[in-house]
Tab-separated table of C-alpha atoms in Angstrom:
chain	number	residue	atom	x	y	z
C	1012	MET	CA	245.927	166.080	138.997
C	1013	ALA	CA	244.968	169.012	136.778
C	1014	ARG	CA	247.320	169.753	133.933
C	1015	THR	CA	248.513	173.219	132.975
C	1016	VAL	CA	249.891	174.064	129.544
C	1017	ILE	CA	252.803	176.493	129.764
C	1018	PRO	CA	254.057	178.015	126.513
C	1019	PHE	CA	257.866	177.983	126.462
C	1020	GLY	CA	258.910	180.388	123.746
C	1021	PRO	CA	258.792	181.414	120.890
C	1022	GLN	CA	260.556	184.332	122.554
C	1023	HIS	CA	262.523	183.102	125.499
C	1024	PRO	CA	265.796	184.387	127.011
C	1025	VAL	CA	267.594	181.070	126.446
C	1026	PHE	CA	266.615	180.756	122.797
C	1027	PRO	CA	268.587	182.700	120.238
C	1028	GLU	CA	265.815	181.849	117.789
C	1029	ALA	CA	262.084	181.276	117.780
C	1030	LEU	CA	260.938	177.810	118.838
C	1031	GLN	CA	257.858	177.119	120.875
C	1032	LEU	CA	257.408	174.206	123.230
C	1033	LYS	CA	253.980	173.772	124.766
C	1034	LEU	CA	254.719	172.139	128.089
C	1035	GLU	CA	251.965	170.129	129.733
C	1036	CYS	CA	252.754	170.330	133.410
C	1037	GLU	CA	251.481	168.612	136.503
C	1038	ASP	CA	252.537	170.931	139.293
C	1039	GLU	CA	256.267	171.516	138.548
C	1040	LYS	CA	256.688	168.336	136.523
C	1041	VAL	CA	256.611	168.317	132.712
C	1042	VAL	CA	254.384	165.497	131.524
C	1043	ASN	CA	254.400	166.164	127.814
C	1044	ALA	CA	255.888	168.635	125.385
C	1045	ILE	CA	254.494	169.662	122.020
C	1046	PRO	CA	256.786	171.580	119.674
C	1047	ALA	CA	255.564	174.315	117.336
C	1048	ILE	CA	257.966	175.282	114.592
C	1049	GLY	CA	257.603	177.497	111.566
C	1050	TYR	CA	258.244	180.959	112.949
C	1051	ILE	CA	261.249	181.735	110.774
C	1052	HIS	CA	260.605	179.919	107.523
C	1053	ARG	CA	262.299	181.827	104.707
C	1054	GLY	CA	261.657	179.651	101.649
C	1055	ILE	CA	265.319	179.042	100.894
C	1056	GLU	CA	264.685	175.708	99.161
C	1057	LYS	CA	262.399	177.424	96.667
C	1058	ALA	CA	264.838	180.312	96.226
C	1059	ALA	CA	267.549	177.765	95.402
C	1060	GLU	CA	265.474	176.537	92.453
C	1061	LEU	CA	265.278	180.048	91.039
C	1062	ASN	CA	268.966	180.918	91.447
C	1063	ALA	CA	271.824	179.879	89.180
C	1064	PHE	CA	273.407	176.744	90.668
C	1065	ARG	CA	276.779	178.449	91.168
C	1066	ASN	CA	275.209	181.269	93.177
C	1067	ASN	CA	273.395	178.793	95.417
C	1068	VAL	CA	276.627	178.324	97.370
C	1069	PHE	CA	276.115	181.763	98.871
C	1070	LEU	CA	272.430	181.127	99.433
C	1071	CYS	CA	273.086	177.809	101.203
C	1072	GLU	CA	275.669	179.519	103.345
C	1073	ARG	CA	272.963	181.835	104.604
C	1074	ILE	CA	270.686	179.021	105.791
C	1075	CYS	CA	272.396	179.314	109.148
C	1076	GLY	CA	274.920	181.825	110.413
C	1077	ILE	CA	276.798	179.390	112.601
C	1078	CYS	CA	277.088	176.384	110.312
C	1079	SER	CA	277.521	178.623	107.265
C	1080	PHE	CA	280.631	176.890	105.968
C	1081	MET	CA	279.178	173.398	106.501
C	1082	HIS	CA	276.138	174.164	104.347
C	1083	ALA	CA	278.324	175.541	101.557
C	1084	LEU	CA	280.627	172.511	101.853
C	1085	CYS	CA	277.748	170.054	101.692
C	1086	TYR	CA	276.222	171.773	98.677
C	1087	CYS	CA	279.550	172.015	96.835
C	1088	GLN	CA	280.381	168.368	97.529
C	1089	GLY	CA	277.001	167.343	96.158
C	1090	ILE	CA	277.368	169.358	92.958
C	1091	GLU	CA	280.959	168.130	92.500
C	1092	GLU	CA	279.847	164.531	92.880
C	1093	MET	CA	277.072	165.086	90.356
C	1094	MET	CA	279.434	166.672	87.826
C	1095	ASN	CA	282.303	164.198	88.461
C	1096	VAL	CA	284.740	166.875	89.551
C	1097	GLU	CA	287.789	165.917	91.577
C	1098	ILE	CA	288.974	168.879	93.640
C	1099	PRO	CA	292.707	169.510	94.302
C	1100	PRO	CA	294.102	167.950	97.516
C	1101	ARG	CA	295.073	171.339	98.944
C	1102	ALA	CA	291.462	172.497	98.678
C	1103	LYS	CA	290.354	169.420	100.640
C	1104	PHE	CA	292.634	170.284	103.529
C	1105	LEU	CA	291.564	173.923	103.462
C	1106	ARG	CA	287.952	172.790	103.605
C	1107	VAL	CA	288.680	170.661	106.659
C	1108	PHE	CA	290.450	173.611	108.262
C	1109	TRP	CA	287.490	175.943	107.879
C	1110	ALA	CA	284.923	173.287	108.740
C	1111	GLU	CA	286.705	172.475	111.989
C	1112	LEU	CA	287.263	176.157	112.725
C	1113	SER	CA	283.533	176.748	112.544
C	1114	ARG	CA	282.950	173.709	114.771
C	1115	MET	CA	285.315	175.227	117.324
C	1116	HIS	CA	283.500	178.527	117.441
C	1117	ASN	CA	280.094	176.859	117.555
C	1118	HIS	CA	280.975	174.571	120.454
C	1119	LEU	CA	282.333	177.455	122.512
C	1120	MET	CA	279.279	179.518	121.722
C	1121	TRP	CA	277.026	176.620	122.708
C	1122	LEU	CA	278.866	176.095	125.982
C	1123	GLY	CA	278.368	179.794	126.663
C	1124	PHE	CA	274.649	179.503	125.985
C	1125	LEU	CA	274.379	176.467	128.254
C	1126	ALA	CA	276.149	178.353	131.047
C	1127	ASP	CA	273.845	181.306	130.428
C	1128	SER	CA	270.749	179.091	130.610
C	1129	MET	CA	271.674	178.008	134.133
C	1130	GLY	CA	272.673	181.538	135.167
C	1131	PHE	CA	276.445	180.926	135.126
C	1132	GLU	CA	277.297	184.273	133.539
C	1133	SER	CA	281.043	184.303	134.178
C	1134	LEU	CA	281.523	181.010	132.307
C	1135	PHE	CA	279.370	182.388	129.477
C	1136	MET	CA	281.621	185.455	129.179
C	1137	GLN	CA	284.762	183.339	129.295
C	1138	CYS	CA	283.533	181.043	126.506
C	1139	TRP	CA	282.737	183.980	124.273
C	1140	ARG	CA	286.084	185.535	125.021
C	1141	ALA	CA	287.884	182.424	123.765
C	1142	ARG	CA	285.528	182.278	120.784
C	1143	GLU	CA	286.595	185.775	119.755
C	1144	ILE	CA	290.116	184.501	119.003
C	1145	ILE	CA	288.648	181.925	116.635
C	1146	LEU	CA	286.452	184.517	114.936
C	1147	ASP	CA	289.575	186.636	114.404
C	1148	VAL	CA	291.221	183.683	112.661
C	1149	THR	CA	288.112	183.361	110.511
C	1150	GLU	CA	288.261	186.999	109.496
C	1151	MET	CA	291.973	186.737	108.827
C	1152	THR	CA	291.632	183.748	106.519
C	1153	THR	CA	288.314	184.300	104.776
C	1154	GLY	CA	287.613	188.028	105.090
C	1155	GLN	CA	284.508	187.873	107.241
C	1156	ARG	CA	283.675	186.699	110.718
C	1157	VAL	CA	280.552	184.620	110.265
C	1158	ILE	CA	279.746	184.096	106.582
C	1159	TYR	CA	282.934	182.535	105.264
C	1160	GLY	CA	282.202	182.668	101.531
C	1161	SER	CA	285.387	180.720	100.913
C	1162	CYS	CA	283.914	177.503	99.530
C	1163	SER	CA	283.061	177.292	95.850
C	1164	ILE	CA	282.192	174.579	93.380
C	1165	GLY	CA	285.518	173.038	92.367
C	1166	GLY	CA	287.563	173.986	95.411
C	1167	VAL	CA	288.039	176.973	97.678
C	1168	ARG	CA	288.421	180.669	96.943
C	1169	ARG	CA	291.197	181.689	99.298
C	1170	ASP	CA	294.576	180.275	100.181
C	1171	ILE	CA	296.515	180.309	103.431
C	1172	ASP	CA	300.218	181.075	103.049
C	1173	LYS	CA	302.979	179.901	105.402
C	1174	GLU	CA	303.273	183.175	107.284
C	1175	MET	CA	299.560	183.263	107.983
C	1176	ALA	CA	299.587	179.584	108.973
C	1177	GLN	CA	302.157	180.333	111.692
C	1178	ASP	CA	300.056	183.226	112.967
C	1179	ILE	CA	296.952	181.015	112.993
C	1180	GLU	CA	298.814	178.319	114.888
C	1181	LYS	CA	299.820	180.852	117.547
C	1182	ARG	CA	296.253	182.092	117.910
C	1183	LEU	CA	294.770	178.594	118.082
C	1184	ILE	CA	297.261	177.607	120.781
C	1185	MET	CA	296.343	180.797	122.654
C	1186	ALA	CA	292.646	179.825	122.457
C	1187	LYS	CA	293.502	176.315	123.634
C	1188	GLU	CA	295.419	177.648	126.622
C	1189	MET	CA	292.494	179.889	127.497
C	1190	VAL	CA	290.064	176.958	127.367
C	1191	ASP	CA	292.526	174.784	129.312
C	1192	SER	CA	292.936	177.249	132.139
C	1193	ASP	CA	289.562	179.011	132.365
C	1194	ILE	CA	286.843	176.779	130.932
C	1195	SER	CA	287.756	173.075	131.176
C	1196	PRO	CA	288.388	172.942	134.956
C	1197	THR	CA	284.975	174.513	135.577
C	1198	VAL	CA	283.196	172.121	133.229
C	1199	PHE	CA	284.985	169.070	134.617
C	1200	HIS	CA	284.804	169.865	138.325
C	1201	ASP	CA	282.363	172.643	139.201
C	1202	PRO	CA	279.682	171.200	141.518
C	1203	SER	CA	277.016	173.792	140.670
C	1204	LEU	CA	277.337	173.068	136.945
C	1205	LYS	CA	277.207	169.326	137.616
C	1206	ARG	CA	274.103	169.680	139.784
C	1207	ARG	CA	272.233	171.301	136.915
C	1208	THR	CA	273.382	168.823	134.259
C	1209	VAL	CA	274.205	165.364	135.647
C	1210	GLY	CA	271.259	162.988	135.306
C	1211	LYS	CA	269.039	165.548	133.550
C	1212	GLY	CA	267.366	164.841	130.228
C	1213	ILE	CA	268.529	161.261	129.876
C	1214	LEU	CA	268.313	159.678	126.433
C	1215	THR	CA	269.195	155.981	126.371
C	1216	LYS	CA	271.102	154.343	123.539
C	1217	GLU	CA	267.990	152.506	122.300
C	1218	GLN	CA	265.903	155.676	122.340
C	1219	ALA	CA	268.622	157.624	120.542
C	1220	ILE	CA	268.733	155.059	117.749
C	1221	SER	CA	264.982	154.542	117.422
C	1222	LEU	CA	264.188	158.276	117.470
C	1223	GLY	CA	266.936	159.103	114.994
C	1224	ALA	CA	269.047	161.450	117.094
C	1225	ALA	CA	272.028	163.054	115.397
C	1226	GLY	CA	275.403	164.465	116.251
C	1227	PRO	CA	276.612	165.011	119.830
C	1228	VAL	CA	273.184	163.977	121.187
C	1229	LEU	CA	273.615	160.565	119.569
C	1230	ARG	CA	277.263	160.216	120.560
C	1231	ALA	CA	276.562	161.220	124.170
C	1232	SER	CA	274.164	158.245	124.329
C	1233	GLY	CA	276.953	155.848	123.391
C	1234	VAL	CA	276.501	155.463	119.634
C	1235	PRO	CA	279.797	156.034	117.802
C	1236	LEU	CA	278.319	157.496	114.648
C	1237	ASP	CA	279.752	160.519	112.872
C	1238	THR	CA	279.596	161.409	109.176
C	1239	ARG	CA	283.288	162.342	109.263
C	1240	GLN	CA	283.934	158.586	109.446
C	1241	THR	CA	282.982	158.425	105.757
C	1242	GLY	CA	286.169	160.383	105.066
C	1243	TYR	CA	284.779	163.293	103.075
C	1244	ALA	CA	287.122	166.214	102.233
C	1245	ALA	CA	290.493	165.308	103.751
C	1246	PHE	CA	289.265	163.317	106.757
C	1247	LYS	CA	290.524	160.106	105.166
C	1248	GLU	CA	294.101	161.399	105.219
C	1249	ILE	CA	293.818	163.083	108.605
C	1250	GLY	CA	292.119	160.137	110.281
C	1251	PHE	CA	289.066	160.368	112.491
C	1252	GLU	CA	287.732	158.688	115.619
C	1253	PRO	CA	284.323	159.752	116.967
C	1254	ILE	CA	284.089	160.939	120.564
C	1255	VAL	CA	281.588	158.949	122.604
C	1256	GLU	CA	280.115	159.255	126.100
C	1257	THR	CA	277.706	156.720	127.506
C	1258	ALA	CA	275.672	158.505	130.190
C	1259	GLY	CA	273.228	160.154	127.748
C	1260	ASP	CA	272.469	163.115	130.003
C	1261	VAL	CA	273.079	166.848	129.554
C	1262	TYR	CA	276.505	166.579	131.185
C	1263	ALA	CA	277.560	163.832	128.753
C	1264	ARG	CA	276.566	166.079	125.846
C	1265	THR	CA	278.611	168.898	127.338
C	1266	LEU	CA	281.633	166.613	127.660
C	1267	VAL	CA	281.251	165.337	124.091
C	1268	ARG	CA	281.229	168.884	122.798
C	1269	LEU	CA	284.156	170.023	124.917
C	1270	ARG	CA	286.230	167.012	123.874
C	1271	GLU	CA	285.220	167.603	120.262
C	1272	TRP	CA	286.472	171.150	120.639
C	1273	TYR	CA	289.926	169.840	121.514
C	1274	GLN	CA	289.719	167.324	118.675
C	1275	SER	CA	288.807	170.104	116.220
C	1276	THR	CA	291.801	172.156	117.367
C	1277	GLU	CA	293.981	169.135	116.563
C	1278	PHE	CA	292.349	168.782	113.139
C	1279	CYS	CA	292.878	172.479	112.365
C	1280	LEU	CA	296.548	172.297	113.281
C	1281	LYS	CA	296.973	168.977	111.473
C	1282	SER	CA	295.319	170.225	108.283
C	1283	LEU	CA	297.617	173.278	108.307
C	1284	SER	CA	300.735	171.144	108.683
C	1285	MET	CA	299.674	168.299	106.349
C	1286	MET	CA	298.457	170.576	103.557
C	1287	PRO	CA	300.178	169.767	100.238
C	1288	GLU	CA	301.265	172.519	97.869
C	1289	GLY	CA	299.337	173.106	94.695
C	1290	GLU	CA	296.197	174.513	93.180
C	1291	ILE	CA	293.213	175.449	95.345
C	1292	ALA	CA	290.447	175.104	92.762
C	1293	THR	CA	289.647	173.372	89.490
C	1294	ARG	CA	287.636	174.917	86.741
C	1295	VAL	CA	284.169	173.444	86.529
C	1296	VAL	CA	282.433	173.542	83.182
C	1297	GLY	CA	278.999	172.282	82.257
C	1298	ARG	CA	275.757	172.044	84.133
C	1299	PRO	CA	274.610	169.565	86.749
C	1300	LYS	CA	272.364	166.736	85.680
C	1301	GLY	CA	271.092	163.868	87.811
C	1302	GLU	CA	270.393	163.273	91.469
C	1303	VAL	CA	272.782	163.205	94.363
C	1304	ILE	CA	272.788	162.917	98.138
C	1305	SER	CA	275.466	164.728	100.065
C	1306	ARG	CA	276.191	164.409	103.783
C	1307	VAL	CA	278.418	166.424	106.083
C	1308	GLU	CA	278.853	166.336	109.857
C	1309	GLN	CA	277.771	169.717	111.115
C	1310	HIS	CA	278.412	170.852	114.667
C	1311	ARG	CA	274.945	169.676	115.631
C	1312	GLY	CA	274.899	166.445	113.674
C	1313	GLU	CA	274.514	165.195	110.176
C	1314	VAL	CA	273.255	167.605	107.523
C	1315	PHE	CA	271.789	166.016	104.457
C	1316	TYR	CA	271.375	167.563	101.009
C	1317	TYR	CA	269.351	166.094	98.189
C	1318	ILE	CA	270.143	167.843	94.923
C	1319	LYS	CA	268.412	167.224	91.611
C	1320	GLY	CA	269.698	168.886	88.471
C	1321	ASN	CA	268.167	168.792	85.003
C	1322	GLY	CA	271.045	170.005	82.848
C	1323	THR	CA	270.061	173.671	83.000
C	1324	ASN	CA	271.572	176.513	84.973
C	1325	ASN	CA	268.914	176.116	87.672
C	1326	LEU	CA	268.392	173.133	89.932
C	1327	GLU	CA	265.150	171.212	89.845
C	1328	ARG	CA	265.086	170.522	93.566
C	1329	LEU	CA	267.188	171.171	96.619
C	1330	ARG	CA	266.174	169.481	99.837
C	1331	VAL	CA	267.950	170.080	103.111
C	1332	ARG	CA	267.528	168.021	106.253
C	1333	THR	CA	269.246	169.560	109.199
C	1334	PRO	CA	270.357	167.926	112.473
C	1335	THR	CA	268.118	170.006	114.745
C	1336	PHE	CA	265.060	168.688	112.942
C	1337	ALA	CA	266.275	165.153	113.700
C	1338	ASN	CA	266.923	166.077	117.312
C	1339	ILE	CA	263.468	167.459	118.114
C	1340	PRO	CA	261.794	164.016	118.679
C	1341	PRO	CA	264.567	162.945	121.114
C	1342	LEU	CA	264.164	166.311	122.872
C	1343	LEU	CA	260.492	165.614	123.543
C	1344	VAL	CA	261.431	162.295	125.165
C	1345	MET	CA	264.119	163.987	127.254
C	1346	LEU	CA	261.657	166.601	128.480
C	1347	ARG	CA	259.085	164.089	129.717
C	1348	GLY	CA	259.255	163.825	133.481
C	1349	CYS	CA	261.718	166.648	134.052
C	1350	GLU	CA	261.289	169.635	136.344
C	1351	LEU	CA	260.079	172.881	134.764
C	1352	ALA	CA	263.283	174.648	135.838
C	1353	ASP	CA	265.401	172.123	133.904
C	1354	VAL	CA	263.613	172.718	130.598
C	1355	PRO	CA	265.988	175.495	129.370
C	1356	VAL	CA	269.081	173.423	130.104
C	1357	ILE	CA	267.693	170.266	128.486
C	1358	THR	CA	266.425	172.152	125.430
C	1359	LEU	CA	269.784	173.812	124.915
C	1360	SER	CA	271.603	170.509	125.279
C	1361	ILE	CA	270.517	169.528	121.741
C	1362	ASP	CA	271.956	172.848	120.487
C	1363	PRO	CA	268.766	173.938	118.689
C	1364	CYS	CA	269.284	175.837	115.451
C	1365	ILE	CA	265.865	176.843	114.244
C	1366	ALA	CA	267.078	178.877	111.274
C	1367	CYS	CA	268.544	175.636	109.869
C	1368	THR	CA	265.446	173.602	110.689
C	1369	GLU	CA	262.951	175.907	109.008
C	1370	ARG	CA	265.144	177.304	106.231
M	104	MET	CA	285.908	174.246	145.571
M	105	PRO	CA	284.893	177.273	143.485
M	106	TRP	CA	286.595	176.455	140.187
M	107	MET	CA	285.661	179.687	138.478
M	108	LEU	CA	287.120	181.894	141.242
M	109	PRO	CA	290.757	182.103	139.981
M	110	THR	CA	289.467	183.199	136.570
M	111	VAL	CA	287.157	185.775	138.110
M	112	ILE	CA	290.017	187.224	140.210
M	113	LYS	CA	292.336	187.208	137.182
M	114	ASN	CA	289.736	189.073	135.131
M	115	LEU	CA	289.115	191.550	137.924
M	116	LEU	CA	292.781	192.537	138.048
M	117	SER	CA	293.427	192.570	134.310
M	118	LYS	CA	292.470	194.994	131.569
M	119	PRO	CA	289.009	194.635	129.997
M	120	ALA	CA	288.778	192.220	127.069
M	121	THR	CA	286.417	194.518	125.180
M	122	ARG	CA	286.928	197.820	123.398
M	123	ARG	CA	284.961	201.020	123.917
M	124	TYR	CA	283.181	200.725	120.573
M	125	PRO	CA	282.302	203.052	118.719
M	126	TYR	CA	285.061	205.297	120.161
M	127	VAL	CA	287.742	202.641	119.680
M	128	LYS	CA	287.447	200.512	116.567
M	129	ARG	CA	289.547	197.511	115.673
M	130	PRO	CA	290.733	197.866	112.090
M	131	PRO	CA	289.742	194.918	109.895
M	132	PHE	CA	292.377	192.388	108.874
M	133	PRO	CA	293.993	192.826	105.461
M	134	GLY	CA	291.905	190.924	102.967
M	135	ALA	CA	288.650	191.567	104.807
M	136	ARG	CA	285.677	191.641	102.462
M	137	GLY	CA	284.167	195.121	102.455
M	138	LYS	CA	282.574	197.516	100.020
M	139	ILE	CA	283.419	197.069	96.357
M	140	GLN	CA	284.819	199.894	94.281
M	141	PHE	CA	284.696	200.264	90.525
M	142	ASP	CA	287.510	201.720	88.444
M	143	MET	CA	285.556	203.135	85.519
M	144	GLU	CA	288.740	203.850	83.568
M	145	LYS	CA	289.450	200.119	83.303
M	146	CYS	CA	285.840	198.933	82.998
M	147	ASP	CA	284.589	198.024	79.545
M	148	LEU	CA	280.961	197.359	80.565
M	149	CYS	CA	281.185	193.643	79.756
M	150	THR	CA	278.481	192.761	82.378
M	151	ALA	CA	280.517	189.842	83.814
M	152	CYS	CA	280.097	191.245	87.341
M	153	ALA	CA	276.338	191.663	86.984
M	154	ARG	CA	275.963	188.085	85.709
M	155	VAL	CA	277.789	186.457	88.618
M	156	CYS	CA	276.324	188.634	91.372
M	157	PRO	CA	274.208	186.343	93.618
M	158	ALA	CA	272.236	189.296	95.016
M	159	ASN	CA	271.680	191.218	91.761
M	160	ALA	CA	273.326	194.218	93.387
M	161	ILE	CA	275.054	195.349	90.182
M	162	ILE	CA	273.135	196.574	87.157
M	163	VAL	CA	275.105	197.442	84.026
M	164	ASP	CA	273.470	199.685	81.455
M	165	LYS	CA	275.484	199.471	78.252
M	166	GLU	CA	273.543	202.179	76.402
M	167	ALA	CA	273.694	204.776	79.145
M	168	LYS	CA	277.246	203.583	79.965
M	169	THR	CA	276.506	203.357	83.661
M	170	ILE	CA	276.910	200.837	86.453
M	171	LYS	CA	274.460	200.916	89.320
M	172	TYR	CA	275.734	199.354	92.541
M	173	ASP	CA	273.513	198.798	95.564
M	174	PRO	CA	275.690	198.420	98.696
M	175	PHE	CA	272.615	197.479	100.727
M	176	ALA	CA	271.786	194.514	98.511
M	177	CYS	CA	275.445	193.471	98.190
M	178	ILE	CA	276.392	190.406	100.221
M	179	TYR	CA	280.133	191.130	100.029
M	180	CYS	CA	280.987	187.743	98.555
M	181	GLY	CA	283.648	189.055	96.191
M	182	ASN	CA	282.370	187.055	93.224
M	183	CYS	CA	282.480	190.124	90.956
M	184	VAL	CA	286.092	190.842	91.910
M	185	ASP	CA	287.060	187.313	90.826
M	186	ALA	CA	284.982	187.495	87.652
M	187	CYS	CA	286.134	190.875	86.303
M	188	PRO	CA	288.395	190.282	83.275
M	189	LYS	CA	289.837	193.820	83.429
M	190	ASP	CA	290.510	193.871	87.194
M	191	ALA	CA	288.380	196.978	87.414
M	192	ILE	CA	286.712	195.979	90.680
M	193	THR	CA	288.527	196.062	93.991
M	194	MET	CA	287.342	195.293	97.482
M	195	ASP	CA	287.788	197.715	100.335
M	196	ILE	CA	288.451	196.284	103.803
M	197	TYR	CA	285.692	198.451	105.310
M	198	TYR	CA	282.047	197.586	104.791
M	199	SER	CA	279.573	200.329	103.993
M	200	PRO	CA	278.340	202.126	107.114
M	201	PRO	CA	274.718	201.921	108.250
M	202	ALA	CA	272.457	204.642	106.854
M	203	PRO	CA	268.930	205.876	107.546
M	204	GLU	CA	267.945	205.353	103.892
M	205	LYS	CA	268.908	202.789	101.291
M	206	SER	CA	270.672	204.287	98.332
M	207	GLN	CA	272.331	203.193	95.111
M	208	GLU	CA	275.587	204.372	93.657
M	209	THR	CA	275.725	205.167	89.964
M	210	MET	CA	279.041	205.201	88.142
M	211	LEU	CA	279.339	206.672	84.654
M	212	LYS	CA	281.923	205.581	82.084
M	213	GLU	CA	283.326	208.619	80.309
């Protein structure tokens, strides 16, 4: 049968960013998919070599608007490891709080996008309504809604007092009740949502491992692997168990993310209650020298920083590998053999973040 | 069973979740990071703010005794507020409004 190549993107209603997939189709069936990336390359890695290493925190934060805090955290952890700095315990808990807060808002946003990609607009609106509460907490604690700017080398820049912690707790419980009553029942039971997701875009455990999938995509295929298991920041004290589903389809990825949302709420509340008193930052003197690898579990999977310092104020090299880049090869396998109408849903199920990927 | 229906009915009978922006604006939370303001009485032109600025939005001219601040280059990180030894820089909770043309602010130390 004759094959048709259908360009999917770079501008497409389901994509918040520019990614192109060239879909080779036989009738309505996708036979092969070829990705084309590079539409929003900004040269951040090179810019990081020209900036002072302390100012790179703000640059790294701007790699991606959604995982902003995670990038700053990963960079700061790398520099701290290189310079042998031990940050105060309170700062570790505050870092976990903000990291999990950003995971909460990302997962709700993603669920909204997924609902939008299958035309389920009311669920999309409801997800973004709950997300607004979390963004308010972000603005309350850090001063801005998206770019946190609260992580710095040696600790954090802002503290949360008791009064604010109580207010945050109230708001997080309000968000949880909203998700409990309006979002979860639909995701768990709605037949139209299940029809569009169950059995679509299957990635087996073996494929996930051999293709190097990351994050919820990997865990939805039954591999219990999460960088938070390494116990960075305060995860050692808080304790962490990865959430795993075994089906490996789009619905399993949705469930992993929804369950992770609940887990993140727990972590946020736990980190607020377990936080010890004390300093929030240590003074860091000197300049970084040597090489280091830093890893953090982003919302989409593991983000990896390679940092090389040469004892001057500027870094010699900063290399970032983001989870979406790791998830593109598994996506191409998922797309093979699917219907053309399922392509948006399957593509969104990896939670593509192209700004991260191309930097 | 239509699982979304109770939510849809609840939303239909309740007030809207959104505001009529720009007629109704939600005030920012206290501690929000907005435009920075210089107190030239306190400032001693030490250039600490210009050195830590990640966006090079502050230019201090010691000879002309001026500070040039570009609110359109500023990333509102608050680094300069932390770095100022004289506490001459404060942060407003409102960010600078959009404008048809980019402009710089020049402050002169008497």
